Tab-separated table of C-alpha atoms in Angstrom:
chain	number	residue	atom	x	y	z
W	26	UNK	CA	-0.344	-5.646	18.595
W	27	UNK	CA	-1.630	-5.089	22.128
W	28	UNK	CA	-5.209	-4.710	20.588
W	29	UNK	CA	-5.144	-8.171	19.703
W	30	UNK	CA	-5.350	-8.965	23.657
W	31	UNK	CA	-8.600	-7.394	23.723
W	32	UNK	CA	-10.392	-9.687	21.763
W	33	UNK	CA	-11.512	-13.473	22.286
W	34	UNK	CA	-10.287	-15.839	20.147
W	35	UNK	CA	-10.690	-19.202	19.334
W	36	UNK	CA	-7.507	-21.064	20.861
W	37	UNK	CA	-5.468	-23.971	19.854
W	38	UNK	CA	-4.641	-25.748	23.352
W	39	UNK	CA	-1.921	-28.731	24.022
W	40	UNK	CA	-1.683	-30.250	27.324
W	41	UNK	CA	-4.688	-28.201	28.784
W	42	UNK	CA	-2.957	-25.150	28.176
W	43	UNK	CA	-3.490	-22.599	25.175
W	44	UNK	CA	-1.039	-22.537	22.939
W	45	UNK	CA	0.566	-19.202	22.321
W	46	UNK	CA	0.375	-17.179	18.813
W	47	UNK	CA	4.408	-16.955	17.769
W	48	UNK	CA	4.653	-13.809	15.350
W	49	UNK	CA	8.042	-13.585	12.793
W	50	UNK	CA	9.705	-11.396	14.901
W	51	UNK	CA	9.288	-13.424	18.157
W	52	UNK	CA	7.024	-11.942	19.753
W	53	UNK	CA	4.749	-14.343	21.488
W	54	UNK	CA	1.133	-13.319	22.903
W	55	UNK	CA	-1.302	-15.596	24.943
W	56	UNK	CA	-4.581	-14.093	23.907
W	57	UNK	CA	-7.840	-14.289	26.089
W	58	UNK	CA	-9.948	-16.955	24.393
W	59	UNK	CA	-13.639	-17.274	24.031
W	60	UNK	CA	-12.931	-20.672	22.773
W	61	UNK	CA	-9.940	-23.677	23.574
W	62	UNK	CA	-9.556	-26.924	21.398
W	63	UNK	CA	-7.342	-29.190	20.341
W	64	UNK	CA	-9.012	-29.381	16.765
W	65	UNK	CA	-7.424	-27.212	14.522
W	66	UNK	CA	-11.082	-28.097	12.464
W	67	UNK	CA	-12.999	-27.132	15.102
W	68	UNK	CA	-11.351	-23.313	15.416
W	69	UNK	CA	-11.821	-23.400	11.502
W	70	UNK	CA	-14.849	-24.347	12.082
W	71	UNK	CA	-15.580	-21.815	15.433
W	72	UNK	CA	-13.871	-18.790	13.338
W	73	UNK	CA	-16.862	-19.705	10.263
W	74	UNK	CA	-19.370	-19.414	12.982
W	75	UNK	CA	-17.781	-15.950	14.242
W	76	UNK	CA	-16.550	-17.177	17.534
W	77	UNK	CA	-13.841	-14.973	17.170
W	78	UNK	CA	-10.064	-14.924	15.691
W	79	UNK	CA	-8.218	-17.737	14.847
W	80	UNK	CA	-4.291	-18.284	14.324
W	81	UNK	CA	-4.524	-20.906	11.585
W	82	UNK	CA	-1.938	-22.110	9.369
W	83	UNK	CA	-2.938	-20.162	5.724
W	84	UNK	CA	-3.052	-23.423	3.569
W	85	UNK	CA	-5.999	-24.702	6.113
W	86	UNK	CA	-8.168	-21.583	5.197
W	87	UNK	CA	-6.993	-20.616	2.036
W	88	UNK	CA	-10.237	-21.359	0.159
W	89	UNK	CA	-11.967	-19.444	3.555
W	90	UNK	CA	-10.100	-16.720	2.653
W	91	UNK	CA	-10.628	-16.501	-0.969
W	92	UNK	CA	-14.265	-16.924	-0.391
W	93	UNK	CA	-14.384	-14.312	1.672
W	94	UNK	CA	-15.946	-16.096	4.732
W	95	UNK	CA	-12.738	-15.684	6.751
W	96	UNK	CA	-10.777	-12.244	6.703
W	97	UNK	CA	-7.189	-12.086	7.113
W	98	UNK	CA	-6.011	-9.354	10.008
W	99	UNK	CA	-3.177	-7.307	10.320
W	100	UNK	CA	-1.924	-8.425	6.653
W	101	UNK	CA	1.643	-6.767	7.709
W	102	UNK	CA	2.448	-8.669	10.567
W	103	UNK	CA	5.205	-11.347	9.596
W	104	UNK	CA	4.034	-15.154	10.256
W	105	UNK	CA	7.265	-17.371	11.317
W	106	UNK	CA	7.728	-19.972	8.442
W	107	UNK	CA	7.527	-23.495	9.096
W	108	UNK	CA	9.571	-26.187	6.812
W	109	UNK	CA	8.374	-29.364	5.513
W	110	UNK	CA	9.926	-32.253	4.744
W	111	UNK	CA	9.260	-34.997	2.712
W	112	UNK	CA	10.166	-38.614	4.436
W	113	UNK	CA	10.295	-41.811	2.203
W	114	UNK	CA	11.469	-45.298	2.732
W	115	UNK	CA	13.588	-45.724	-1.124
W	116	UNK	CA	16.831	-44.374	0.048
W	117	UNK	CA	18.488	-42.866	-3.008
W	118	UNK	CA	17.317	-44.668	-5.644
W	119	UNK	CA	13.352	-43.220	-5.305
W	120	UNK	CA	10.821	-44.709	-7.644
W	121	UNK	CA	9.504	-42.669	-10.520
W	122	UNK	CA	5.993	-42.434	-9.151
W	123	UNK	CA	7.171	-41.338	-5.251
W	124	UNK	CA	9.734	-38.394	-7.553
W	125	UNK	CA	6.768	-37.782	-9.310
W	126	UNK	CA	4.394	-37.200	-6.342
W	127	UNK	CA	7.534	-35.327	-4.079
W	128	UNK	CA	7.562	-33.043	-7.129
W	129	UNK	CA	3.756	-32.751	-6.909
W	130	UNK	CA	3.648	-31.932	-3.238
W	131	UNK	CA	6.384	-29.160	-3.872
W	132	UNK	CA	4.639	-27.385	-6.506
W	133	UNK	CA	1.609	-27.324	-4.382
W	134	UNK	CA	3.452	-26.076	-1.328
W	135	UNK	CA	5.141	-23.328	-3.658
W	136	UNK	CA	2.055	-21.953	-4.276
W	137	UNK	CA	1.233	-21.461	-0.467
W	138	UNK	CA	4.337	-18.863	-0.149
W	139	UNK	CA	3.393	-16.540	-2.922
């Protein structure tokens, strides 16, 4: 883990300030950064060009990844999960084509935790 502070990355910032990487187990490191935007398209886009590593969320880069023009490190380091939720206006009785899109978005979002 403390090798990770020896190399740049490309930083997400909020409020002018970098925004620290949060690992599973709580442990939270403020790398040194080559790199600091508020874009998470433009450190997609930085990490493409090799400007170093990027903390990305997976479903952002998955196709990256698959590709091979992104690399996932240190495979065996737990990622905190982050729940979604699914906000709609219908109240209970939720028309067939918002239950039908709901159970769309959950299938897709199932696939993301395997």
């Amino acid at each position: 883990m403390e090798d990770l502070q020896s190399h740049d990355f490309v930083r997400y910032q909020m409020a002018g300030r970098p925004y620290p990487v949060t690992l599973a187990d709580g442990t939270v490191i403020v790398p040194k950064g080559r790199l600091d935007t508020d874009d998470g398209g433009a450190i997609r886009q930085a990490a493409l060009a090799g400007a170093g590593i990027a903390h990305l969320m997976q479903f952002a880069v998955q196709n990256d990844l698959d590709a091979g023009r992104l690399v996932r490190i240190l495979p065996e380091v737990a990622m905190p999960t982050m729940p979604v939720h699914i906000v709609h206006a219908y109240g209970r009785q939720l028309p067939v084509r918002a239950r039908l899109f709901v159970d769309f978005l959950a299938g897709r979002m199932a696939v993301l935790t395997r």
